[in-house]
Amino acid sequence: MLLTITTTHFPATELGYLLHKHPDRCQSFALSFGKAHIFYPEASIERCTAALLLDVDPVKLVRGRGARLEQYVSDRPYVASSFLSVAIAQVFSTALGGRCKDLPELAQTPIPLVAKLSVLPCRGGEEFLRQLFEPLGYNVSAAGHTLDEKFPDWGQSKYFTVELQHTLPLSDLLSHLYVLIPVLDDDKHYWVGDEEIEKLLRHGEGWLTTHPAREQITRRYLKRQQRLTRLALTQLVEEDNTDLDSVEESHAKEEAAVEKPISLNQQRLDAVIAALKQSNARRVIDLGCGQGNLLKTLLKDGFFEQITGVDVSYRALEVAQERLDRLRLPRNQWERVQLIQGALTYQDKRFSGYDAATVIEVIEHLDLPRLGAFERVLFEFAQPKTVVVTTPNIEYNIKFENLPVGKLRHQDHRFEWTRSQFQNWANQVAESFGYTVEFQSIGTEDSEVGSPTQMGVFRR
Ligand code: SAH
């Protein structure tokens, strides 16, 4: 089984750094089911190809399982299957994780890549192959193989020689292959347990949630085990929440209408900006940035050097992008801002390296059982020095004339907290992760029910 990856990025030999494998050498690695050999059939500055040759040992495959003859006679050693995924994860682990010591930026940069798979079993045929890769932006070419050249009327086999072409970061290509090869093959050589969900979500991060075939991918990846598939899909759905897109379009309007009389939005932005400046936070990541309210304000203020907005909703990010475009800033200012699609409840290396994270009117959109995951993603893994969190104060709701009693401020809010609920949560989070937290109220303060918005500023 042969996988080759070719780039025409200049200088193409940088592929060697990205893969952590020197183009001048041929290296072999022992895996539990055979050997992986890495070598470069071509390596010039114009064009460089790395090859991963998988030499699956059919005897090792069946050892200790009371093998019968037909188990030795199988296609497994010769086709791309979950063995190839395991090999990718083991011999290209840093590249798969998007890391590169020597060229860290290149690891995140889209470069022209072509992956060729000598024999890929596609259960579902070429159509399914295209359904998997084309929505991710690949140019797909596939040559089918007949079952047996000597007997053409036996028809086509499920085997294809496949070429996938796209301009994208190498880690994205490897993640796509890692997940989708076993999906096409529709089999796994090892027992599929709960940890497979974690692998699927980790390697599917940033693309699986919005993939039109995500249900089929999940079902097949988890070997059609209904319990696991259901579990994974609920997590994916939560992460993706397609209807968040439409919900979010009305979100701004709906919540703003409730809160308008006191122009709470402006007061909230002012308070957040003041807290950021007080912490001297110049590099800021806005988690759950929505349509870019805060991003816009940060971008207009020269104090902030690097601004990143993250949201799970693609639609919200599109609107944010349009609103930022409308600022008509000089070109060089664009380098200060970037938008990324991501979920806050899954660990993400892209969230690290900022002075501060802002989480403005977002936590109440997370399901309570997933709040713990979010806490770890932010406070344990991303670990910015400062975290600013705002959320509605439910006690204040009775003061909104246009809000029926007992109703939350927005239909997608999973909860709204009293002041003591928020402070208990925040104090416990601060204590668990080594932060201190201070509270501030935003908006007109009422002697009984407090102010409409509550803010916690965490510092490490
Ligand atoms: N901070 C913005 C938007 C608040 S609305 C503002 O103040 O205007 C909440 C936002 O959180 C929405 O845009 C929603 O898409 C996003 N969101 C909800 N759950 C999320 C999750 N799990 N991961 C990432 N974003 C999420």
Short mmCIF file of C-alpha atoms and ligand atoms in Angstrom, two decimals:
data_model
loop_
_atom_site.label_atom_id
_atom_site.label_comp_id
_atom_site.label_asym_id
_atom_site.label_seq_id
_atom_site.Cartn_x
_atom_site.Cartn_y
_atom_site.Cartn_z
CA MET A 1 0.00 0.00 0.00
CA LEU A 2 1.51 3.30 -1.12
CA LEU A 3 0.55 6.85 -0.19
CA THR A 4 2.45 9.70 -1.80
CA ILE A 5 2.19 13.36 -0.92
CA THR A 6 3.50 15.89 -3.42
CA THR A 7 3.89 19.62 -3.05
CA THR A 8 4.90 22.38 -5.45
CA HIS A 9 5.13 24.91 -2.63
CA PHE A 10 8.40 26.83 -3.01
CA PRO A 11 10.88 25.61 -1.85
CA ALA A 12 9.20 22.22 -2.10
CA THR A 13 11.83 20.43 -0.02
CA GLU A 14 10.36 22.15 3.05
CA LEU A 15 7.96 19.22 2.98
CA GLY A 16 10.78 17.33 4.71
CA TYR A 17 10.60 19.71 7.68
CA LEU A 18 6.83 19.52 7.80
CA LEU A 19 6.85 15.73 7.85
CA HIS A 20 9.84 15.61 10.13
CA LYS A 21 11.52 13.20 7.72
CA HIS A 22 14.67 14.09 5.82
CA PRO A 23 14.30 13.92 2.00
CA ASP A 24 17.75 12.35 1.61
CA ARG A 25 17.05 9.36 3.78
CA CYS A 26 14.88 6.28 3.62
CA GLN A 27 13.51 5.46 7.06
CA SER A 28 11.65 2.42 8.31
CA PHE A 29 9.45 2.12 11.37
CA ALA A 30 8.19 -1.04 13.01
CA LEU A 31 4.47 -0.99 13.69
CA SER A 32 2.41 -3.63 15.47
CA PHE A 33 1.06 -4.94 12.16
CA GLY A 34 4.12 -4.59 9.94
CA LYS A 35 6.48 -1.88 8.73
CA ALA A 36 6.19 1.65 7.41
CA HIS A 37 8.89 2.96 5.07
CA ILE A 38 9.24 6.66 4.30
CA PHE A 39 11.23 7.89 1.34
CA TYR A 40 11.22 10.64 -1.25
CA PRO A 41 10.98 9.55 -4.93
CA GLU A 42 11.67 13.18 -5.89
CA ALA A 43 12.96 16.16 -3.92
CA SER A 44 13.77 19.36 -5.75
CA ILE A 45 12.94 22.91 -4.76
CA GLU A 46 10.19 22.96 -7.41
CA ARG A 47 8.56 19.68 -6.55
CA CYS A 48 8.89 17.25 -3.69
CA THR A 49 7.15 13.94 -3.09
CA ALA A 50 7.15 11.93 0.10
CA ALA A 51 6.07 8.30 -0.02
CA LEU A 52 4.71 6.18 2.78
CA LEU A 53 4.94 2.53 1.90
CA LEU A 54 3.05 0.26 4.22
CA ASP A 55 4.18 -3.28 4.46
CA VAL A 56 1.49 -5.10 6.39
CA ASP A 57 2.48 -8.51 7.66
CA PRO A 58 -0.43 -10.89 7.00
CA VAL A 59 0.87 -13.40 9.52
CA LYS A 60 1.07 -10.80 12.30
CA LEU A 61 -2.49 -9.79 11.54
CA VAL A 62 -4.00 -13.08 12.49
CA ARG A 63 -1.49 -14.33 15.03
CA GLY A 64 -3.07 -15.59 18.20
CA ARG A 65 -6.57 -15.51 16.84
CA GLY A 66 -6.91 -19.14 15.85
CA ALA A 67 -6.43 -18.18 12.24
CA ARG A 68 -8.13 -19.91 9.36
CA LEU A 69 -6.72 -19.89 5.89
CA GLU A 70 -9.02 -17.21 4.52
CA GLN A 71 -7.78 -14.83 7.15
CA TYR A 72 -4.33 -14.97 5.60
CA VAL A 73 -5.78 -14.43 2.16
CA SER A 74 -7.26 -10.96 2.42
CA ASP A 75 -6.83 -7.58 0.81
CA ARG A 76 -5.65 -5.97 4.03
CA PRO A 77 -1.93 -5.90 3.28
CA TYR A 78 -2.44 -4.24 -0.08
CA VAL A 79 -5.07 -1.56 0.34
CA ALA A 80 -5.45 1.73 2.20
CA SER A 81 -7.35 1.00 5.37
CA SER A 82 -7.29 1.82 9.05
CA PHE A 83 -3.71 0.49 9.05
CA LEU A 84 -2.76 3.48 6.97
CA SER A 85 -4.49 5.79 9.44
CA VAL A 86 -2.57 4.25 12.31
CA ALA A 87 0.66 4.58 10.34
CA ILE A 88 -0.07 8.25 9.59
CA ALA A 89 -0.76 8.90 13.27
CA GLN A 90 2.44 7.16 14.31
CA VAL A 91 5.04 8.18 11.74
CA PHE A 92 3.64 11.64 10.93
CA SER A 93 2.30 12.49 14.38
CA THR A 94 3.79 16.00 14.61
CA ALA A 95 2.64 16.86 11.08
CA LEU A 96 -0.83 15.48 11.81
CA GLY A 97 -0.96 17.63 14.94
CA GLY A 98 -0.05 20.72 12.89
CA ARG A 99 3.26 21.19 14.69
CA CYS A 100 6.65 21.89 13.12
CA LYS A 101 9.62 22.97 15.21
CA ASP A 102 11.56 24.47 12.32
CA LEU A 103 8.76 26.02 10.30
CA PRO A 104 5.83 26.49 12.69
CA GLU A 105 4.05 28.96 10.42
CA LEU A 106 4.33 26.80 7.35
CA ALA A 107 2.59 24.01 9.26
CA GLN A 108 -0.49 26.24 9.48
CA THR A 109 -0.24 27.64 5.95
CA PRO A 110 -2.24 26.32 3.00
CA ILE A 111 0.19 24.89 0.42
CA PRO A 112 -0.52 23.06 -2.86
CA LEU A 113 -0.69 19.35 -2.11
CA VAL A 114 -1.53 16.21 -4.05
CA ALA A 115 -2.11 12.93 -2.25
CA LYS A 116 -2.13 9.70 -4.23
CA LEU A 117 -3.42 6.44 -2.87
CA SER A 118 -2.42 3.43 -4.92
CA VAL A 119 -5.34 1.24 -3.85
CA LEU A 120 -8.24 2.64 -1.90
CA PRO A 121 -11.26 0.43 -1.24
CA CYS A 122 -14.36 2.60 -1.64
CA ARG A 123 -17.49 0.96 -0.36
CA GLY A 124 -20.11 3.15 -2.00
CA GLY A 125 -18.00 3.65 -5.11
CA GLU A 126 -16.61 6.74 -6.73
CA GLU A 127 -19.73 8.72 -5.91
CA PHE A 128 -19.22 8.28 -2.19
CA LEU A 129 -15.51 9.04 -2.56
CA ARG A 130 -16.44 12.37 -4.15
CA GLN A 131 -19.11 13.05 -1.52
CA LEU A 132 -16.43 12.76 1.13
CA PHE A 133 -13.62 14.82 -0.38
CA GLU A 134 -15.25 17.36 -2.68
CA PRO A 135 -17.08 19.29 0.05
CA LEU A 136 -13.66 19.76 1.69
CA GLY A 137 -12.45 21.49 -1.47
CA TYR A 138 -10.49 18.68 -3.13
CA ASN A 139 -10.18 18.02 -6.84
CA VAL A 140 -10.73 14.30 -6.94
CA SER A 141 -9.67 11.94 -9.70
CA ALA A 142 -10.29 8.25 -9.39
CA ALA A 143 -9.50 5.31 -11.63
CA GLY A 144 -11.55 2.22 -10.91
CA HIS A 145 -10.15 -1.28 -11.20
CA THR A 146 -11.96 -4.25 -12.66
CA LEU A 147 -12.39 -7.23 -10.40
CA ASP A 148 -10.27 -9.38 -12.66
CA GLU A 149 -8.74 -8.30 -15.97
CA LYS A 150 -9.23 -11.81 -17.36
CA PHE A 151 -12.94 -11.77 -16.63
CA PRO A 152 -14.22 -8.30 -17.59
CA ASP A 153 -17.83 -9.33 -17.18
CA TRP A 154 -17.28 -9.76 -13.44
CA GLY A 155 -17.40 -5.98 -13.47
CA GLN A 156 -15.80 -3.33 -11.33
CA SER A 157 -14.18 -3.92 -7.96
CA LYS A 158 -14.46 -1.55 -5.02
CA TYR A 159 -10.80 -0.60 -5.50
CA PHE A 160 -9.71 2.75 -6.88
CA THR A 161 -6.47 4.54 -7.50
CA VAL A 162 -7.17 7.99 -6.19
CA GLU A 163 -5.61 11.40 -6.54
CA LEU A 164 -6.66 14.24 -4.24
CA GLN A 165 -5.55 17.74 -4.99
CA HIS A 166 -6.06 20.83 -2.85
CA THR A 167 -4.29 23.84 -1.35
CA LEU A 168 -4.45 23.49 2.40
CA PRO A 169 -2.27 23.05 5.49
CA LEU A 170 -0.56 19.65 5.52
CA SER A 171 -2.12 18.77 8.88
CA ASP A 172 -5.59 19.24 7.37
CA LEU A 173 -4.78 16.84 4.55
CA LEU A 174 -3.46 14.26 6.99
CA SER A 175 -6.50 14.63 9.26
CA HIS A 176 -8.86 14.17 6.32
CA LEU A 177 -7.02 11.03 5.24
CA TYR A 178 -6.83 9.74 8.82
CA VAL A 179 -10.60 9.88 9.25
CA LEU A 180 -11.87 9.25 5.74
CA ILE A 181 -9.77 6.28 4.60
CA PRO A 182 -11.30 3.85 7.12
CA VAL A 183 -14.70 5.43 6.39
CA LEU A 184 -14.34 4.56 2.69
CA ASP A 185 -13.06 1.12 3.53
CA ASP A 186 -15.91 0.78 6.03
CA ASP A 187 -13.89 -1.45 8.32
CA LYS A 188 -11.44 -1.18 11.18
CA HIS A 189 -8.73 -3.62 12.04
CA TYR A 190 -9.05 -3.00 15.74
CA TRP A 191 -11.81 -2.98 18.27
CA VAL A 192 -13.76 0.24 18.23
CA GLY A 193 -14.37 1.60 21.73
CA ASP A 194 -15.27 4.89 23.36
CA GLU A 195 -11.83 6.38 22.72
CA GLU A 196 -12.61 6.28 19.00
CA ILE A 197 -15.11 9.07 19.51
CA GLU A 198 -12.40 11.23 20.95
CA LYS A 199 -10.13 10.46 17.97
CA LEU A 200 -12.89 11.21 15.52
CA LEU A 201 -13.70 14.53 17.15
CA ARG A 202 -10.04 15.48 17.49
CA HIS A 203 -9.10 14.73 13.91
CA GLY A 204 -12.45 15.92 12.59
CA GLU A 205 -12.11 19.24 14.32
CA GLY A 206 -12.88 22.24 12.18
CA TRP A 207 -14.34 20.32 9.25
CA LEU A 208 -16.44 17.35 10.30
CA THR A 209 -19.21 19.34 11.97
CA THR A 210 -20.02 21.19 8.78
CA HIS A 211 -19.46 18.24 6.44
CA PRO A 212 -22.67 17.32 4.60
CA ALA A 213 -21.90 13.60 5.04
CA ARG A 214 -20.98 13.84 8.70
CA GLU A 215 -23.62 11.34 9.82
CA GLN A 216 -22.41 8.67 7.42
CA ILE A 217 -18.81 9.44 8.28
CA THR A 218 -19.51 9.10 11.98
CA ARG A 219 -21.55 5.93 11.58
CA ARG A 220 -18.95 4.22 9.47
CA TYR A 221 -15.98 5.50 11.46
CA LEU A 222 -17.47 4.00 14.58
CA LYS A 223 -18.08 0.77 12.77
CA ARG A 224 -21.82 1.26 12.84
CA GLN A 225 -22.00 0.82 16.59
CA GLN A 226 -25.21 2.60 17.35
CA ARG A 227 -24.45 3.61 20.89
CA LEU A 228 -21.11 5.20 19.95
CA THR A 229 -22.53 6.81 16.84
CA ARG A 230 -25.34 8.37 18.83
CA LEU A 231 -22.91 9.66 21.43
CA ALA A 232 -20.58 11.14 18.84
CA LEU A 233 -23.40 12.69 16.86
CA THR A 234 -24.85 14.44 19.90
CA GLN A 235 -21.44 15.92 20.57
CA LEU A 236 -21.03 16.91 16.95
CA VAL A 237 -24.46 18.38 16.78
CA GLU A 238 -23.83 20.35 19.87
CA GLU A 239 -20.56 21.52 18.49
CA ASP A 240 -22.01 22.38 15.15
CA ASN A 241 -25.55 23.17 16.04
CA THR A 242 -26.55 23.91 12.50
CA ASP A 243 -29.59 25.69 13.70
CA LEU A 244 -27.33 28.01 15.67
CA ASP A 245 -26.63 29.59 12.34
CA SER A 246 -30.17 30.64 11.82
CA VAL A 247 -30.71 31.18 15.51
CA GLU A 248 -27.70 33.45 15.63
CA GLU A 249 -28.98 35.62 12.86
CA SER A 250 -31.92 36.51 14.99
CA HIS A 251 -29.86 36.44 18.15
CA ALA A 252 -28.37 39.88 17.87
CA LYS A 253 -31.76 41.40 17.04
CA GLU A 254 -33.77 39.56 19.66
CA GLU A 255 -31.45 40.12 22.57
CA ALA A 256 -30.68 43.67 21.53
CA ALA A 257 -34.38 44.44 21.38
CA VAL A 258 -34.84 43.28 24.95
CA GLU A 259 -31.83 45.17 26.20
CA LYS A 260 -32.05 48.23 23.97
CA PRO A 261 -33.58 50.80 26.28
CA ILE A 262 -30.37 50.99 28.25
CA SER A 263 -27.95 50.43 25.31
CA LEU A 264 -26.46 47.64 27.30
CA ASN A 265 -24.36 46.43 24.40
CA GLN A 266 -22.28 49.61 24.36
CA GLN A 267 -21.81 49.59 28.12
CA ARG A 268 -20.73 45.97 27.95
CA LEU A 269 -18.17 46.67 25.24
CA ASP A 270 -16.81 49.65 27.20
CA ALA A 271 -16.44 47.56 30.35
CA VAL A 272 -14.71 44.71 28.52
CA ILE A 273 -12.28 47.05 26.76
CA ALA A 274 -11.47 48.79 30.04
CA ALA A 275 -10.75 45.44 31.72
CA LEU A 276 -8.49 44.39 28.83
CA LYS A 277 -6.53 47.63 28.93
CA GLN A 278 -6.18 47.42 32.68
CA SER A 279 -4.53 44.02 32.17
CA ASN A 280 -2.37 45.42 29.35
CA ALA A 281 -3.80 42.70 27.08
CA ARG A 282 -2.84 43.54 23.51
CA ARG A 283 -3.32 40.11 21.96
CA VAL A 284 -6.93 39.12 22.41
CA ILE A 285 -8.98 36.11 21.38
CA ASP A 286 -12.75 36.59 21.41
CA LEU A 287 -14.36 33.20 21.99
CA GLY A 288 -17.89 32.97 20.62
CA CYS A 289 -17.36 36.25 18.74
CA GLY A 290 -20.72 35.97 16.94
CA GLN A 291 -21.18 38.73 14.41
CA GLY A 292 -18.08 40.55 15.57
CA ASN A 293 -19.41 43.26 17.93
CA LEU A 294 -16.33 43.24 20.09
CA LEU A 295 -13.91 42.51 17.23
CA LYS A 296 -15.02 45.67 15.47
CA THR A 297 -14.36 47.80 18.51
CA LEU A 298 -10.99 46.16 19.18
CA LEU A 299 -9.89 46.61 15.59
CA LYS A 300 -10.67 50.31 15.62
CA ASP A 301 -8.49 50.75 18.71
CA GLY A 302 -4.75 50.81 17.96
CA PHE A 303 -3.97 49.53 21.47
CA PHE A 304 -4.88 45.98 20.40
CA GLU A 305 -2.21 44.31 18.32
CA GLN A 306 -3.64 40.93 17.53
CA ILE A 307 -7.31 40.09 17.46
CA THR A 308 -8.81 36.69 16.79
CA GLY A 309 -12.48 35.81 16.68
CA VAL A 310 -13.70 32.24 17.13
CA ASP A 311 -17.20 30.96 16.58
CA VAL A 312 -18.80 27.67 15.82
CA SER A 313 -21.28 29.28 13.48
CA TYR A 314 -19.97 29.75 9.97
CA ARG A 315 -22.82 32.09 9.16
CA ALA A 316 -21.98 34.33 12.13
CA LEU A 317 -18.37 34.48 10.97
CA GLU A 318 -19.45 35.47 7.47
CA VAL A 319 -21.48 38.33 8.88
CA ALA A 320 -18.57 39.32 11.14
CA GLN A 321 -16.26 39.35 8.12
CA GLU A 322 -18.65 41.57 6.18
CA ARG A 323 -18.94 43.99 9.08
CA LEU A 324 -15.17 44.18 9.47
CA ASP A 325 -14.80 44.71 5.71
CA ARG A 326 -17.11 47.67 5.98
CA LEU A 327 -14.65 49.42 8.30
CA ARG A 328 -12.53 49.90 5.17
CA LEU A 329 -9.31 49.80 7.12
CA PRO A 330 -5.96 50.15 5.35
CA ARG A 331 -4.61 46.83 4.13
CA ASN A 332 -1.83 46.55 6.70
CA GLN A 333 -4.40 46.68 9.49
CA TRP A 334 -5.87 43.39 8.28
CA GLU A 335 -2.93 41.49 9.60
CA ARG A 336 -4.12 42.29 13.11
CA VAL A 337 -7.34 40.32 12.80
CA GLN A 338 -8.35 36.77 11.94
CA LEU A 339 -11.52 34.74 12.18
CA ILE A 340 -11.53 31.04 12.84
CA GLN A 341 -14.28 28.48 13.04
CA GLY A 342 -14.02 26.32 16.11
CA ALA A 343 -15.88 24.89 19.06
CA LEU A 344 -15.18 26.03 22.58
CA THR A 345 -15.76 22.65 24.13
CA TYR A 346 -12.87 20.92 22.35
CA GLN A 347 -9.21 21.52 23.05
CA ASP A 348 -7.75 23.64 20.27
CA LYS A 349 -4.14 24.71 19.90
CA ARG A 350 -5.26 27.78 18.00
CA PHE A 351 -6.64 29.24 21.26
CA SER A 352 -3.19 29.45 22.89
CA GLY A 353 -0.71 32.31 22.95
CA TYR A 354 -3.00 35.25 23.74
CA ASP A 355 -2.76 37.79 26.56
CA ALA A 356 -6.49 37.62 27.10
CA ALA A 357 -9.60 35.72 26.11
CA THR A 358 -13.03 37.32 26.09
CA VAL A 359 -16.18 35.24 26.41
CA ILE A 360 -18.96 37.75 25.96
CA GLU A 361 -22.53 36.49 26.41
CA VAL A 362 -21.50 32.99 25.40
CA ILE A 363 -21.46 30.62 28.39
CA GLU A 364 -25.24 30.71 28.65
CA HIS A 365 -25.34 29.18 25.15
CA LEU A 366 -23.43 26.08 26.27
CA ASP A 367 -25.25 23.07 27.67
CA LEU A 368 -24.52 22.89 31.39
CA PRO A 369 -22.98 19.39 31.18
CA ARG A 370 -20.48 20.72 28.61
CA LEU A 371 -19.45 23.73 30.68
CA GLY A 372 -16.74 21.66 32.39
CA ALA A 373 -15.18 20.83 29.03
CA PHE A 374 -15.15 24.52 28.13
CA GLU A 375 -13.50 25.41 31.46
CA ARG A 376 -10.65 23.00 30.75
CA VAL A 377 -10.24 24.14 27.13
CA LEU A 378 -9.88 27.74 28.26
CA PHE A 379 -8.31 27.73 31.70
CA GLU A 380 -6.27 24.53 31.61
CA PHE A 381 -5.11 24.33 27.98
CA ALA A 382 -5.27 27.81 26.39
CA GLN A 383 -4.33 29.56 29.67
CA PRO A 384 -4.42 33.23 28.76
CA LYS A 385 -3.27 35.59 31.53
CA THR A 386 -6.64 37.31 31.58
CA VAL A 387 -10.13 35.99 30.91
CA VAL A 388 -13.17 38.25 30.73
CA VAL A 389 -16.54 36.52 30.97
CA THR A 390 -19.90 38.25 30.80
CA THR A 391 -23.34 36.70 31.14
CA PRO A 392 -26.87 37.92 31.87
CA ASN A 393 -27.98 38.39 35.47
CA ILE A 394 -31.33 36.59 35.54
CA GLU A 395 -32.45 38.52 38.62
CA TYR A 396 -32.64 41.64 36.47
CA ASN A 397 -35.06 40.10 33.93
CA ILE A 398 -38.13 41.35 35.80
CA LYS A 399 -37.00 44.88 34.97
CA PHE A 400 -37.26 44.36 31.22
CA GLU A 401 -40.74 45.52 30.32
CA ASN A 402 -40.72 43.71 26.99
CA LEU A 403 -39.63 40.35 28.42
CA PRO A 404 -42.45 38.03 29.59
CA VAL A 405 -42.03 36.76 33.15
CA GLY A 406 -39.97 33.57 33.38
CA LYS A 407 -38.62 33.83 29.87
CA LEU A 408 -34.89 33.95 29.21
CA ARG A 409 -33.49 36.81 27.13
CA HIS A 410 -32.88 34.66 24.12
CA GLN A 411 -34.41 31.40 22.95
CA ASP A 412 -31.02 29.72 22.57
CA HIS A 413 -29.93 30.48 26.15
CA ARG A 414 -29.56 27.17 27.98
CA PHE A 415 -29.54 28.95 31.35
CA GLU A 416 -29.23 32.36 32.89
CA TRP A 417 -27.68 32.77 36.33
CA THR A 418 -28.30 34.84 39.42
CA ARG A 419 -25.38 36.83 40.75
CA SER A 420 -24.55 34.25 43.37
CA GLN A 421 -24.77 31.36 40.89
CA PHE A 422 -22.33 33.12 38.55
CA GLN A 423 -19.98 34.06 41.36
CA ASN A 424 -19.97 30.57 42.81
CA TRP A 425 -19.14 29.11 39.42
CA ALA A 426 -16.44 31.69 38.74
CA ASN A 427 -14.83 31.34 42.18
CA GLN A 428 -14.70 27.61 41.85
CA VAL A 429 -13.21 27.83 38.33
CA ALA A 430 -10.61 30.36 39.51
CA GLU A 431 -9.63 28.16 42.40
CA SER A 432 -9.38 24.98 40.32
CA PHE A 433 -7.17 26.53 37.64
CA GLY A 434 -5.00 28.94 39.64
CA TYR A 435 -6.68 32.22 38.73
CA THR A 436 -8.11 35.06 40.82
CA VAL A 437 -11.45 36.57 39.84
CA GLU A 438 -13.04 39.97 40.36
CA PHE A 439 -16.64 40.85 39.60
CA GLN A 440 -18.16 43.91 38.08
CA SER A 441 -21.71 44.81 37.21
CA ILE A 442 -22.57 46.31 33.87
CA GLY A 443 -25.55 48.58 33.18
CA THR A 444 -27.87 50.42 35.51
CA GLU A 445 -27.63 48.96 38.99
CA ASP A 446 -30.85 48.22 40.86
CA SER A 447 -30.64 48.02 44.65
CA GLU A 448 -32.56 44.73 44.76
CA VAL A 449 -31.86 42.80 41.60
CA GLY A 450 -28.45 44.23 40.63
CA SER A 451 -27.45 45.12 37.07
CA PRO A 452 -28.49 43.47 33.80
CA THR A 453 -25.08 42.03 32.93
CA GLN A 454 -22.48 40.52 35.19
CA MET A 455 -18.80 40.32 34.39
CA GLY A 456 -15.99 38.27 35.88
CA VAL A 457 -12.36 39.18 35.19
CA PHE A 458 -10.01 36.26 35.82
CA ARG A 459 -6.28 36.80 36.16
CA ARG A 460 -3.49 34.31 36.46
N1 SAH B 1 -19.86 37.44 21.81
C1 SAH B 1 -20.85 37.85 20.83
C2 SAH B 1 -21.89 36.79 20.49
C3 SAH B 1 -22.66 36.23 21.63
S1 SAH B 1 -23.88 35.07 21.11
C4 SAH B 1 -21.49 39.12 21.26
O1 SAH B 1 -21.33 39.52 22.41
O2 SAH B 1 -22.16 39.73 20.45
C5 SAH B 1 -23.12 33.54 21.45
C6 SAH B 1 -22.17 33.07 20.38
O3 SAH B 1 -21.53 31.88 20.84
C7 SAH B 1 -22.86 32.67 19.09
O4 SAH B 1 -22.28 33.35 18.01
C8 SAH B 1 -22.68 31.19 18.99
O5 SAH B 1 -22.55 30.73 17.66
C9 SAH B 1 -21.43 30.97 19.79
N2 SAH B 1 -21.34 29.62 20.35
C10 SAH B 1 -22.28 28.93 21.02
N3 SAH B 1 -21.82 27.71 21.39
C11 SAH B 1 -20.56 27.64 20.93
C12 SAH B 1 -19.56 26.63 20.97
N4 SAH B 1 -19.75 25.46 21.58
N5 SAH B 1 -18.38 26.90 20.39
C13 SAH B 1 -18.16 28.09 19.77
N6 SAH B 1 -19.07 29.06 19.69
C14 SAH B 1 -20.25 28.85 20.26
#
